[in-house]
Amino acid sequence: MNERDQFRRAAIGQGVPEDEVARFAELIRFQIHACQREEGVHVGRRGGRPRLPVGMPWPTCSEGFPLPFLLRLDCAALPRVPDLALPADGTLLFFLDQESALDACGIEPEQEFARVVYVPAGAETVDGEYVVPADTEMEPFLAPEHEMYAGLQAELPDWLDRSEEWLSATQIQLLRDMPHRTEMSALLEQLWPERNWWLPEDVFIGGYTISAQDPPEVIMVDPERERRQARSLPRPERMVALYEERQRVMREWVPLAQFGVPDEEFVNARFLIRHDDLAAGRFDRALSFCEFTE
């Protein structure tokens, strides 16, 4: 029995109708939260120097500049999460040049400045060494090292707390179909209490995307499909179609890692990956959505 099944059984045991429990349970996303406090299991490290497979060069952009290394996750130590097919072992390394990523115009250009590297368990590794292109000046950029400790928490979409005037017709109907949502939210918090967190220093794996502006799911919606719907559908139906399209994107993609960028108070790193690519270990297909929050 996984955590989602555990919630279903507990909610039904409190007398909530099964169909209502099922609707609510579909909204739950379980998330690994890692922080510097020694709470939970040791799962990796922020900053420092990465251990790269022998013969693998330090990741660079097309002009040859090395990408800053920000995070290492030890997959074998990460808590198991429902619907998140993380590798059973090995390590994940995250690289990001946040300034260039923010300056990039569009999803595809940004990826030149971000990289996720998977190092299989048992691979022979060495401390990575970056090389600066000749005749250029570049300050050392190794971030301070911090060990990370993780636990599991449960998340709900933030729109559950909004007034109906900000919701789509689909969301309003869903709320009305869950009259016990307050009790179920309290049960969820009781089973998996929210850990104290601070985005500039913590790391989040799975769950919902963290966004101060438009979330990645909005950015990834097919613009041509949006234009067709705008021309062909009345506004109420268009809003429902847009909501359903965003939900489709959210079902396909999951946050692989989200965290604040060191020494950048208003910059968040967000790496997303399709569920099928995660299950197949295709980490080269992860996408960066670096965000300036001000």
PDB file of C-alpha atoms in Angstrom:
ATOM      1  CA  MET A   1       0.000   0.000   0.000  1.00  0.00           C
ATOM      2  CA  ASN A   2       1.507   3.336  -1.062  1.00  0.00           C
ATOM      3  CA  GLU A   3       0.854   6.755   0.482  1.00  0.00           C
ATOM      4  CA  ARG A   4      -2.068   7.576  -1.808  1.00  0.00           C
ATOM      5  CA  ASP A   5      -3.794   4.312  -0.887  1.00  0.00           C
ATOM      6  CA  GLN A   6      -3.056   5.035   2.771  1.00  0.00           C
ATOM      7  CA  PHE A   7      -4.848   8.379   2.452  1.00  0.00           C
ATOM      8  CA  ARG A   8      -7.835   6.832   0.687  1.00  0.00           C
ATOM      9  CA  ARG A   9      -8.265   4.217   3.395  1.00  0.00           C
ATOM     10  CA  ALA A  10      -7.974   6.796   6.205  1.00  0.00           C
ATOM     11  CA  ALA A  11     -10.447   9.222   4.570  1.00  0.00           C
ATOM     12  CA  ILE A  12     -13.021   6.518   3.895  1.00  0.00           C
ATOM     13  CA  GLY A  13     -12.537   5.374   7.483  1.00  0.00           C
ATOM     14  CA  GLN A  14     -13.568   8.874   8.588  1.00  0.00           C
ATOM     15  CA  GLY A  15     -16.843   8.509   6.698  1.00  0.00           C
ATOM     16  CA  VAL A  16     -16.065  10.508   3.551  1.00  0.00           C
ATOM     17  CA  PRO A  17     -17.829   9.003   0.490  1.00  0.00           C
ATOM     18  CA  GLU A  18     -15.527   6.944  -1.701  1.00  0.00           C
ATOM     19  CA  ASP A  19     -16.209   8.906  -4.892  1.00  0.00           C
ATOM     20  CA  GLU A  20     -15.347  12.172  -3.145  1.00  0.00           C
ATOM     21  CA  VAL A  21     -12.173  10.651  -1.689  1.00  0.00           C
ATOM     22  CA  ALA A  22     -11.157   9.488  -5.170  1.00  0.00           C
ATOM     23  CA  ARG A  23     -11.562  12.997  -6.623  1.00  0.00           C
ATOM     24  CA  PHE A  24      -9.553  14.556  -3.812  1.00  0.00           C
ATOM     25  CA  ALA A  25      -6.830  11.892  -3.938  1.00  0.00           C
ATOM     26  CA  GLU A  26      -6.242  12.649  -7.619  1.00  0.00           C
ATOM     27  CA  LEU A  27      -5.186  16.169  -6.618  1.00  0.00           C
ATOM     28  CA  ILE A  28      -2.544  14.996  -4.118  1.00  0.00           C
ATOM     29  CA  ARG A  29       1.075  15.104  -5.201  1.00  0.00           C
ATOM     30  CA  PHE A  30       3.756  13.694  -2.943  1.00  0.00           C
ATOM     31  CA  GLN A  31       7.007  15.605  -2.799  1.00  0.00           C
ATOM     32  CA  ILE A  32      10.500  15.062  -1.450  1.00  0.00           C
ATOM     33  CA  HIS A  33      11.673  18.095   0.507  1.00  0.00           C
ATOM     34  CA  ALA A  34      15.411  18.363   1.208  1.00  0.00           C
ATOM     35  CA  CYS A  35      17.002  20.924   3.501  1.00  0.00           C
ATOM     36  CA  GLN A  36      20.239  21.583   5.387  1.00  0.00           C
ATOM     37  CA  ARG A  37      18.754  20.644   8.748  1.00  0.00           C
ATOM     38  CA  GLU A  38      19.536  17.083   9.772  1.00  0.00           C
ATOM     39  CA  GLU A  39      15.896  16.039   9.535  1.00  0.00           C
ATOM     40  CA  GLY A  40      15.331  12.846   7.593  1.00  0.00           C
ATOM     41  CA  VAL A  41      17.803  10.910   5.459  1.00  0.00           C
ATOM     42  CA  HIS A  42      20.950  12.288   3.849  1.00  0.00           C
ATOM     43  CA  VAL A  43      20.195  12.563   0.116  1.00  0.00           C
ATOM     44  CA  GLY A  44      22.926  14.679  -1.441  1.00  0.00           C
ATOM     45  CA  ARG A  45      24.663  18.006  -1.485  1.00  0.00           C
ATOM     46  CA  ARG A  46      24.251  21.471  -2.876  1.00  0.00           C
ATOM     47  CA  GLY A  47      27.284  23.152  -4.378  1.00  0.00           C
ATOM     48  CA  GLY A  48      30.883  22.051  -4.332  1.00  0.00           C
ATOM     49  CA  ARG A  49      32.473  20.055  -7.137  1.00  0.00           C
ATOM     50  CA  PRO A  50      30.660  17.224  -8.946  1.00  0.00           C
ATOM     51  CA  ARG A  51      31.929  13.673  -9.319  1.00  0.00           C
ATOM     52  CA  LEU A  52      31.836  13.024 -13.070  1.00  0.00           C
ATOM     53  CA  PRO A  53      32.378   9.695 -14.853  1.00  0.00           C
ATOM     54  CA  VAL A  54      35.947   9.215 -15.977  1.00  0.00           C
ATOM     55  CA  GLY A  55      36.339  10.778 -19.414  1.00  0.00           C
ATOM     56  CA  MET A  56      33.234  12.968 -19.196  1.00  0.00           C
ATOM     57  CA  PRO A  57      34.017  16.673 -19.643  1.00  0.00           C
ATOM     58  CA  TRP A  58      32.393  19.309 -17.483  1.00  0.00           C
ATOM     59  CA  PRO A  59      29.123  20.361 -19.199  1.00  0.00           C
ATOM     60  CA  THR A  60      29.395  23.608 -21.165  1.00  0.00           C
ATOM     61  CA  CYS A  61      27.288  25.911 -23.309  1.00  0.00           C
ATOM     62  CA  SER A  62      27.884  26.094 -27.070  1.00  0.00           C
ATOM     63  CA  GLU A  63      30.567  28.756 -26.621  1.00  0.00           C
ATOM     64  CA  GLY A  64      32.557  26.484 -24.347  1.00  0.00           C
ATOM     65  CA  PHE A  65      31.858  28.190 -21.031  1.00  0.00           C
ATOM     66  CA  PRO A  66      31.366  25.727 -18.166  1.00  0.00           C
ATOM     67  CA  LEU A  67      27.930  25.575 -16.578  1.00  0.00           C
ATOM     68  CA  PRO A  68      27.835  26.131 -12.808  1.00  0.00           C
ATOM     69  CA  PHE A  69      27.234  22.977 -10.798  1.00  0.00           C
ATOM     70  CA  LEU A  70      24.443  23.418  -8.241  1.00  0.00           C
ATOM     71  CA  LEU A  71      23.130  20.106  -6.905  1.00  0.00           C
ATOM     72  CA  ARG A  72      23.818  16.396  -6.455  1.00  0.00           C
ATOM     73  CA  LEU A  73      21.077  13.923  -5.511  1.00  0.00           C
ATOM     74  CA  ASP A  74      21.852  10.370  -4.390  1.00  0.00           C
ATOM     75  CA  CYS A  75      18.983   8.402  -5.903  1.00  0.00           C
ATOM     76  CA  ALA A  76      19.305   5.338  -3.652  1.00  0.00           C
ATOM     77  CA  ALA A  77      18.777   7.517  -0.563  1.00  0.00           C
ATOM     78  CA  LEU A  78      15.769   9.465  -1.864  1.00  0.00           C
ATOM     79  CA  PRO A  79      12.417   8.483  -0.317  1.00  0.00           C
ATOM     80  CA  ARG A  80      10.179   6.583  -2.730  1.00  0.00           C
ATOM     81  CA  VAL A  81       7.299   8.705  -4.006  1.00  0.00           C
ATOM     82  CA  PRO A  82       4.036   7.509  -5.622  1.00  0.00           C
ATOM     83  CA  ASP A  83       3.973   8.247  -9.366  1.00  0.00           C
ATOM     84  CA  LEU A  84       7.630   9.418  -9.381  1.00  0.00           C
ATOM     85  CA  ALA A  85       9.836   6.811 -11.072  1.00  0.00           C
ATOM     86  CA  LEU A  86      13.212   8.007  -9.789  1.00  0.00           C
ATOM     87  CA  PRO A  87      16.230   5.756 -10.431  1.00  0.00           C
ATOM     88  CA  ALA A  88      16.834   3.145  -7.759  1.00  0.00           C
ATOM     89  CA  ASP A  89      20.493   4.143  -7.491  1.00  0.00           C
ATOM     90  CA  GLY A  90      23.163   6.339  -9.071  1.00  0.00           C
ATOM     91  CA  THR A  91      23.382  10.120  -8.774  1.00  0.00           C
ATOM     92  CA  LEU A  92      21.757  13.081 -10.510  1.00  0.00           C
ATOM     93  CA  LEU A  93      23.833  16.195 -11.132  1.00  0.00           C
ATOM     94  CA  PHE A  94      22.271  19.569 -11.964  1.00  0.00           C
ATOM     95  CA  PHE A  95      24.081  22.348 -13.821  1.00  0.00           C
ATOM     96  CA  LEU A  96      22.678  25.808 -14.598  1.00  0.00           C
ATOM     97  CA  ASP A  97      23.974  29.164 -15.828  1.00  0.00           C
ATOM     98  CA  GLN A  98      21.079  31.174 -14.450  1.00  0.00           C
ATOM     99  CA  GLU A  99      22.023  34.542 -15.982  1.00  0.00           C
ATOM    100  CA  SER A 100      22.199  33.152 -19.504  1.00  0.00           C
ATOM    101  CA  ALA A 101      19.098  31.000 -18.942  1.00  0.00           C
ATOM    102  CA  LEU A 102      17.088  34.049 -17.896  1.00  0.00           C
ATOM    103  CA  ASP A 103      18.330  35.992 -20.922  1.00  0.00           C
ATOM    104  CA  ALA A 104      17.359  33.215 -23.319  1.00  0.00           C
ATOM    105  CA  CYS A 105      14.186  33.848 -25.290  1.00  0.00           C
ATOM    106  CA  GLY A 106      12.076  30.708 -25.239  1.00  0.00           C
ATOM    107  CA  ILE A 107      12.115  27.176 -23.914  1.00  0.00           C
ATOM    108  CA  GLU A 108      14.513  25.724 -26.489  1.00  0.00           C
ATOM    109  CA  PRO A 109      17.250  28.416 -26.270  1.00  0.00           C
ATOM    110  CA  GLU A 110      17.296  28.143 -22.468  1.00  0.00           C
ATOM    111  CA  GLN A 111      18.310  24.488 -22.556  1.00  0.00           C
ATOM    112  CA  GLU A 112      21.796  25.360 -23.802  1.00  0.00           C
ATOM    113  CA  PHE A 113      22.515  26.746 -20.345  1.00  0.00           C
ATOM    114  CA  ALA A 114      21.131  23.897 -18.250  1.00  0.00           C
ATOM    115  CA  ARG A 115      22.024  20.226 -17.941  1.00  0.00           C
ATOM    116  CA  VAL A 116      21.001  17.177 -15.938  1.00  0.00           C
ATOM    117  CA  VAL A 117      23.589  14.376 -15.811  1.00  0.00           C
ATOM    118  CA  TYR A 118      22.835  10.891 -14.504  1.00  0.00           C
ATOM    119  CA  VAL A 119      25.815   8.937 -13.183  1.00  0.00           C
ATOM    120  CA  PRO A 120      25.043   5.204 -12.884  1.00  0.00           C
ATOM    121  CA  ALA A 121      25.892   3.393  -9.678  1.00  0.00           C
ATOM    122  CA  GLY A 122      29.305   1.751  -9.882  1.00  0.00           C
ATOM    123  CA  ALA A 123      30.627   4.116 -12.550  1.00  0.00           C
ATOM    124  CA  GLU A 124      34.234   5.162 -11.998  1.00  0.00           C
ATOM    125  CA  THR A 125      34.217   8.880 -11.201  1.00  0.00           C
ATOM    126  CA  VAL A 126      36.635  11.723 -10.562  1.00  0.00           C
ATOM    127  CA  ASP A 127      36.272  15.259  -9.258  1.00  0.00           C
ATOM    128  CA  GLY A 128      35.110  17.346 -12.207  1.00  0.00           C
ATOM    129  CA  GLU A 129      37.463  20.018 -13.560  1.00  0.00           C
ATOM    130  CA  TYR A 130      36.129  22.873 -15.660  1.00  0.00           C
ATOM    131  CA  VAL A 131      38.142  24.663 -18.338  1.00  0.00           C
ATOM    132  CA  VAL A 132      37.603  28.307 -19.243  1.00  0.00           C
ATOM    133  CA  PRO A 133      37.970  29.180 -22.957  1.00  0.00           C
ATOM    134  CA  ALA A 134      41.292  30.779 -23.845  1.00  0.00           C
ATOM    135  CA  ASP A 135      41.581  34.581 -23.750  1.00  0.00           C
ATOM    136  CA  THR A 136      38.506  34.950 -21.553  1.00  0.00           C
ATOM    137  CA  GLU A 137      38.078  35.960 -17.948  1.00  0.00           C
ATOM    138  CA  MET A 138      35.767  34.019 -15.698  1.00  0.00           C
ATOM    139  CA  GLU A 139      35.567  34.122 -11.939  1.00  0.00           C
ATOM    140  CA  PRO A 140      35.500  30.807 -10.035  1.00  0.00           C
ATOM    141  CA  PHE A 141      31.888  29.811  -9.581  1.00  0.00           C
ATOM    142  CA  LEU A 142      31.844  26.757  -7.308  1.00  0.00           C
ATOM    143  CA  ALA A 143      28.894  27.251  -4.975  1.00  0.00           C
ATOM    144  CA  PRO A 144      29.247  26.740  -1.197  1.00  0.00           C
ATOM    145  CA  GLU A 145      28.723  23.135  -0.120  1.00  0.00           C
ATOM    146  CA  HIS A 146      25.724  22.131   1.977  1.00  0.00           C
ATOM    147  CA  GLU A 147      24.674  18.580   2.827  1.00  0.00           C
ATOM    148  CA  MET A 148      20.966  17.898   2.247  1.00  0.00           C
ATOM    149  CA  TYR A 149      18.514  15.822   4.310  1.00  0.00           C
ATOM    150  CA  ALA A 150      15.078  14.839   3.046  1.00  0.00           C
ATOM    151  CA  GLY A 151      11.618  13.740   4.075  1.00  0.00           C
ATOM    152  CA  LEU A 152       8.269  13.233   2.380  1.00  0.00           C
ATOM    153  CA  GLN A 153       5.394  15.693   2.351  1.00  0.00           C
ATOM    154  CA  ALA A 154       2.068  15.945   0.507  1.00  0.00           C
ATOM    155  CA  GLU A 155       0.914  18.843  -1.667  1.00  0.00           C
ATOM    156  CA  LEU A 156      -2.394  20.096  -3.017  1.00  0.00           C
ATOM    157  CA  PRO A 157      -2.877  22.612  -5.863  1.00  0.00           C
ATOM    158  CA  ASP A 158      -2.938  26.203  -4.630  1.00  0.00           C
ATOM    159  CA  TRP A 159      -6.215  26.973  -6.433  1.00  0.00           C
ATOM    160  CA  LEU A 160      -8.124  24.979  -3.799  1.00  0.00           C
ATOM    161  CA  ASP A 161      -7.838  28.026  -1.509  1.00  0.00           C
ATOM    162  CA  ARG A 162      -8.909  30.630  -4.082  1.00  0.00           C
ATOM    163  CA  SER A 163     -12.329  32.247  -4.332  1.00  0.00           C
ATOM    164  CA  GLU A 164     -14.544  31.058  -7.175  1.00  0.00           C
ATOM    165  CA  GLU A 165     -14.131  34.288  -9.131  1.00  0.00           C
ATOM    166  CA  TRP A 166     -10.538  33.208  -9.943  1.00  0.00           C
ATOM    167  CA  LEU A 167     -11.431  29.656 -10.945  1.00  0.00           C
ATOM    168  CA  SER A 168     -12.545  27.966 -14.132  1.00  0.00           C
ATOM    169  CA  ALA A 169     -15.952  26.328 -14.366  1.00  0.00           C
ATOM    170  CA  THR A 170     -14.252  22.926 -14.122  1.00  0.00           C
ATOM    171  CA  GLN A 171     -12.472  23.866 -10.898  1.00  0.00           C
ATOM    172  CA  ILE A 172     -15.648  25.340  -9.379  1.00  0.00           C
ATOM    173  CA  GLN A 173     -17.580  22.164 -10.111  1.00  0.00           C
ATOM    174  CA  LEU A 174     -14.791  20.052  -8.644  1.00  0.00           C
ATOM    175  CA  LEU A 175     -14.852  22.079  -5.423  1.00  0.00           C
ATOM    176  CA  ARG A 176     -18.613  21.675  -5.161  1.00  0.00           C
ATOM    177  CA  ASP A 177     -18.201  17.930  -5.651  1.00  0.00           C
ATOM    178  CA  MET A 178     -15.858  17.786  -2.623  1.00  0.00           C
ATOM    179  CA  PRO A 179     -17.850  19.179   0.331  1.00  0.00           C
ATOM    180  CA  HIS A 180     -15.489  17.392   2.771  1.00  0.00           C
ATOM    181  CA  ARG A 181     -12.310  18.906   1.288  1.00  0.00           C
ATOM    182  CA  THR A 182     -11.507  20.844   4.502  1.00  0.00           C
ATOM    183  CA  GLU A 183     -11.613  17.644   6.549  1.00  0.00           C
ATOM    184  CA  MET A 184      -9.560  15.774   3.937  1.00  0.00           C
ATOM    185  CA  SER A 185      -6.962  18.564   3.819  1.00  0.00           C
ATOM    186  CA  ALA A 186      -6.619  18.348   7.604  1.00  0.00           C
ATOM    187  CA  LEU A 187      -6.207  14.573   7.370  1.00  0.00           C
ATOM    188  CA  LEU A 188      -3.498  14.960   4.733  1.00  0.00           C
ATOM    189  CA  GLU A 189      -1.590  17.382   6.982  1.00  0.00           C
ATOM    190  CA  GLN A 190      -1.983  14.997   9.898  1.00  0.00           C
ATOM    191  CA  LEU A 191      -0.585  12.055   7.939  1.00  0.00           C
ATOM    192  CA  TRP A 192       2.262  14.002   6.273  1.00  0.00           C
ATOM    193  CA  PRO A 193       2.907  17.275   8.148  1.00  0.00           C
ATOM    194  CA  GLU A 194       4.377  20.056   6.023  1.00  0.00           C
ATOM    195  CA  ARG A 195       8.091  20.472   6.765  1.00  0.00           C
ATOM    196  CA  ASN A 196       9.486  23.915   7.509  1.00  0.00           C
ATOM    197  CA  TRP A 197      10.994  25.132   4.257  1.00  0.00           C
ATOM    198  CA  TRP A 198      12.828  28.079   2.757  1.00  0.00           C
ATOM    199  CA  LEU A 199      13.103  28.065  -1.022  1.00  0.00           C
ATOM    200  CA  PRO A 200      16.512  29.834  -1.350  1.00  0.00           C
ATOM    201  CA  GLU A 201      18.225  26.953   0.479  1.00  0.00           C
ATOM    202  CA  ASP A 202      15.936  23.931   0.074  1.00  0.00           C
ATOM    203  CA  VAL A 203      15.297  21.471  -2.750  1.00  0.00           C
ATOM    204  CA  PHE A 204      11.964  20.018  -3.896  1.00  0.00           C
ATOM    205  CA  ILE A 205      11.610  16.840  -5.965  1.00  0.00           C
ATOM    206  CA  GLY A 206       8.178  15.989  -7.346  1.00  0.00           C
ATOM    207  CA  GLY A 207       5.028  17.757  -6.195  1.00  0.00           C
ATOM    208  CA  TYR A 208       3.672  20.833  -7.969  1.00  0.00           C
ATOM    209  CA  THR A 209       5.759  23.464  -9.712  1.00  0.00           C
ATOM    210  CA  ILE A 210       6.829  26.519  -7.718  1.00  0.00           C
ATOM    211  CA  SER A 211       5.990  29.682  -9.613  1.00  0.00           C
ATOM    212  CA  ALA A 212       5.876  33.391  -8.871  1.00  0.00           C
ATOM    213  CA  GLN A 213       4.885  34.155 -12.469  1.00  0.00           C
ATOM    214  CA  ASP A 214       3.409  31.825 -15.101  1.00  0.00           C
ATOM    215  CA  PRO A 215       4.074  28.178 -14.206  1.00  0.00           C
ATOM    216  CA  PRO A 216       5.901  26.010 -16.756  1.00  0.00           C
ATOM    217  CA  GLU A 217       2.656  24.186 -17.530  1.00  0.00           C
ATOM    218  CA  VAL A 218       1.253  27.452 -18.910  1.00  0.00           C
ATOM    219  CA  ILE A 219       4.404  28.133 -20.905  1.00  0.00           C
ATOM    220  CA  MET A 220       4.277  24.640 -22.432  1.00  0.00           C
ATOM    221  CA  VAL A 221       0.664  24.841 -23.589  1.00  0.00           C
ATOM    222  CA  ASP A 222       0.541  24.603 -27.379  1.00  0.00           C
ATOM    223  CA  PRO A 223       0.103  28.246 -28.537  1.00  0.00           C
ATOM    224  CA  GLU A 224      -1.385  27.211 -31.879  1.00  0.00           C
ATOM    225  CA  ARG A 225      -4.042  25.159 -30.122  1.00  0.00           C
ATOM    226  CA  GLU A 226      -4.802  28.156 -27.905  1.00  0.00           C
ATOM    227  CA  ARG A 227      -5.248  30.386 -30.964  1.00  0.00           C
ATOM    228  CA  ARG A 228      -7.598  27.882 -32.603  1.00  0.00           C
ATOM    229  CA  GLN A 229      -9.693  27.636 -29.462  1.00  0.00           C
ATOM    230  CA  ALA A 230      -9.804  31.422 -29.095  1.00  0.00           C
ATOM    231  CA  ARG A 231     -11.237  31.700 -32.618  1.00  0.00           C
ATOM    232  CA  SER A 232     -13.682  28.803 -32.422  1.00  0.00           C
ATOM    233  CA  LEU A 233     -14.987  28.597 -28.846  1.00  0.00           C
ATOM    234  CA  PRO A 234     -17.101  30.918 -26.689  1.00  0.00           C
ATOM    235  CA  ARG A 235     -15.185  32.261 -23.694  1.00  0.00           C
ATOM    236  CA  PRO A 236     -16.631  29.871 -21.051  1.00  0.00           C
ATOM    237  CA  GLU A 237     -15.842  26.841 -23.193  1.00  0.00           C
ATOM    238  CA  ARG A 238     -12.429  28.279 -24.047  1.00  0.00           C
ATOM    239  CA  MET A 239     -11.574  28.600 -20.349  1.00  0.00           C
ATOM    240  CA  VAL A 240     -12.559  24.978 -19.760  1.00  0.00           C
ATOM    241  CA  ALA A 241     -10.472  23.843 -22.748  1.00  0.00           C
ATOM    242  CA  LEU A 242      -7.476  25.853 -21.515  1.00  0.00           C
ATOM    243  CA  TYR A 243      -7.769  24.343 -18.035  1.00  0.00           C
ATOM    244  CA  GLU A 244      -7.960  20.835 -19.480  1.00  0.00           C
ATOM    245  CA  GLU A 245      -4.924  21.492 -21.684  1.00  0.00           C
ATOM    246  CA  ARG A 246      -2.886  22.686 -18.693  1.00  0.00           C
ATOM    247  CA  GLN A 247      -3.997  19.626 -16.752  1.00  0.00           C
ATOM    248  CA  ARG A 248      -2.820  17.427 -19.620  1.00  0.00           C
ATOM    249  CA  VAL A 249       0.624  19.047 -19.481  1.00  0.00           C
ATOM    250  CA  MET A 250       0.718  18.642 -15.696  1.00  0.00           C
ATOM    251  CA  ARG A 251      -0.108  14.947 -16.010  1.00  0.00           C
ATOM    252  CA  GLU A 252       2.702  14.432 -18.518  1.00  0.00           C
ATOM    253  CA  TRP A 253       5.401  16.421 -16.716  1.00  0.00           C
ATOM    254  CA  VAL A 254       6.762  16.428 -13.161  1.00  0.00           C
ATOM    255  CA  PRO A 255       9.276  18.650 -11.329  1.00  0.00           C
ATOM    256  CA  LEU A 256      12.572  16.754 -11.161  1.00  0.00           C
ATOM    257  CA  ALA A 257      14.159  19.408  -8.932  1.00  0.00           C
ATOM    258  CA  GLN A 258      13.284  22.956  -7.864  1.00  0.00           C
ATOM    259  CA  PHE A 259      15.465  25.196  -5.712  1.00  0.00           C
ATOM    260  CA  GLY A 260      16.718  28.717  -5.233  1.00  0.00           C
ATOM    261  CA  VAL A 261      19.947  29.613  -7.047  1.00  0.00           C
ATOM    262  CA  PRO A 262      22.847  30.405  -4.643  1.00  0.00           C
ATOM    263  CA  ASP A 263      23.552  34.124  -4.143  1.00  0.00           C
ATOM    264  CA  GLU A 264      20.515  34.999  -6.295  1.00  0.00           C
ATOM    265  CA  GLU A 265      17.703  36.012  -3.963  1.00  0.00           C
ATOM    266  CA  PHE A 266      15.065  36.219  -6.688  1.00  0.00           C
ATOM    267  CA  VAL A 267      16.044  33.373  -9.025  1.00  0.00           C
ATOM    268  CA  ASN A 268      14.637  29.833  -8.895  1.00  0.00           C
ATOM    269  CA  ALA A 269      15.940  26.825 -10.789  1.00  0.00           C
ATOM    270  CA  ARG A 270      13.188  24.506 -12.021  1.00  0.00           C
ATOM    271  CA  PHE A 271      13.910  21.286 -13.899  1.00  0.00           C
ATOM    272  CA  LEU A 272      10.919  19.359 -15.280  1.00  0.00           C
ATOM    273  CA  ILE A 273      10.792  16.012 -17.037  1.00  0.00           C
ATOM    274  CA  ARG A 274       8.097  13.877 -18.669  1.00  0.00           C
ATOM    275  CA  HIS A 275       7.025  10.882 -16.601  1.00  0.00           C
ATOM    276  CA  ASP A 276       7.898   8.466 -19.399  1.00  0.00           C
ATOM    277  CA  ASP A 277      11.363  10.006 -19.856  1.00  0.00           C
ATOM    278  CA  LEU A 278      11.967   9.786 -16.104  1.00  0.00           C
ATOM    279  CA  ALA A 279      10.979   6.121 -16.040  1.00  0.00           C
ATOM    280  CA  ALA A 280      13.279   5.416 -19.003  1.00  0.00           C
ATOM    281  CA  GLY A 281      16.211   7.371 -17.546  1.00  0.00           C
ATOM    282  CA  ARG A 282      16.271   9.900 -20.415  1.00  0.00           C
ATOM    283  CA  PHE A 283      17.533  12.793 -18.294  1.00  0.00           C
ATOM    284  CA  ASP A 284      18.912  14.598 -21.332  1.00  0.00           C
ATOM    285  CA  ARG A 285      15.251  15.412 -22.102  1.00  0.00           C
ATOM    286  CA  ALA A 286      14.674  17.280 -18.852  1.00  0.00           C
ATOM    287  CA  LEU A 287      13.824  20.954 -19.422  1.00  0.00           C
ATOM    288  CA  SER A 288      14.923  24.011 -17.460  1.00  0.00           C
ATOM    289  CA  PHE A 289      12.477  26.790 -16.608  1.00  0.00           C
ATOM    290  CA  CYS A 290      14.629  29.248 -14.698  1.00  0.00           C
ATOM    291  CA  GLU A 291      12.495  31.976 -13.102  1.00  0.00           C
ATOM    292  CA  PHE A 292      13.120  35.534 -11.916  1.00  0.00           C
ATOM    293  CA  THR A 293      10.573  36.045  -9.165  1.00  0.00           C
ATOM    294  CA  GLU A 294      10.462  39.852  -8.930  1.00  0.00           C
TER     295      GLU A 294
END
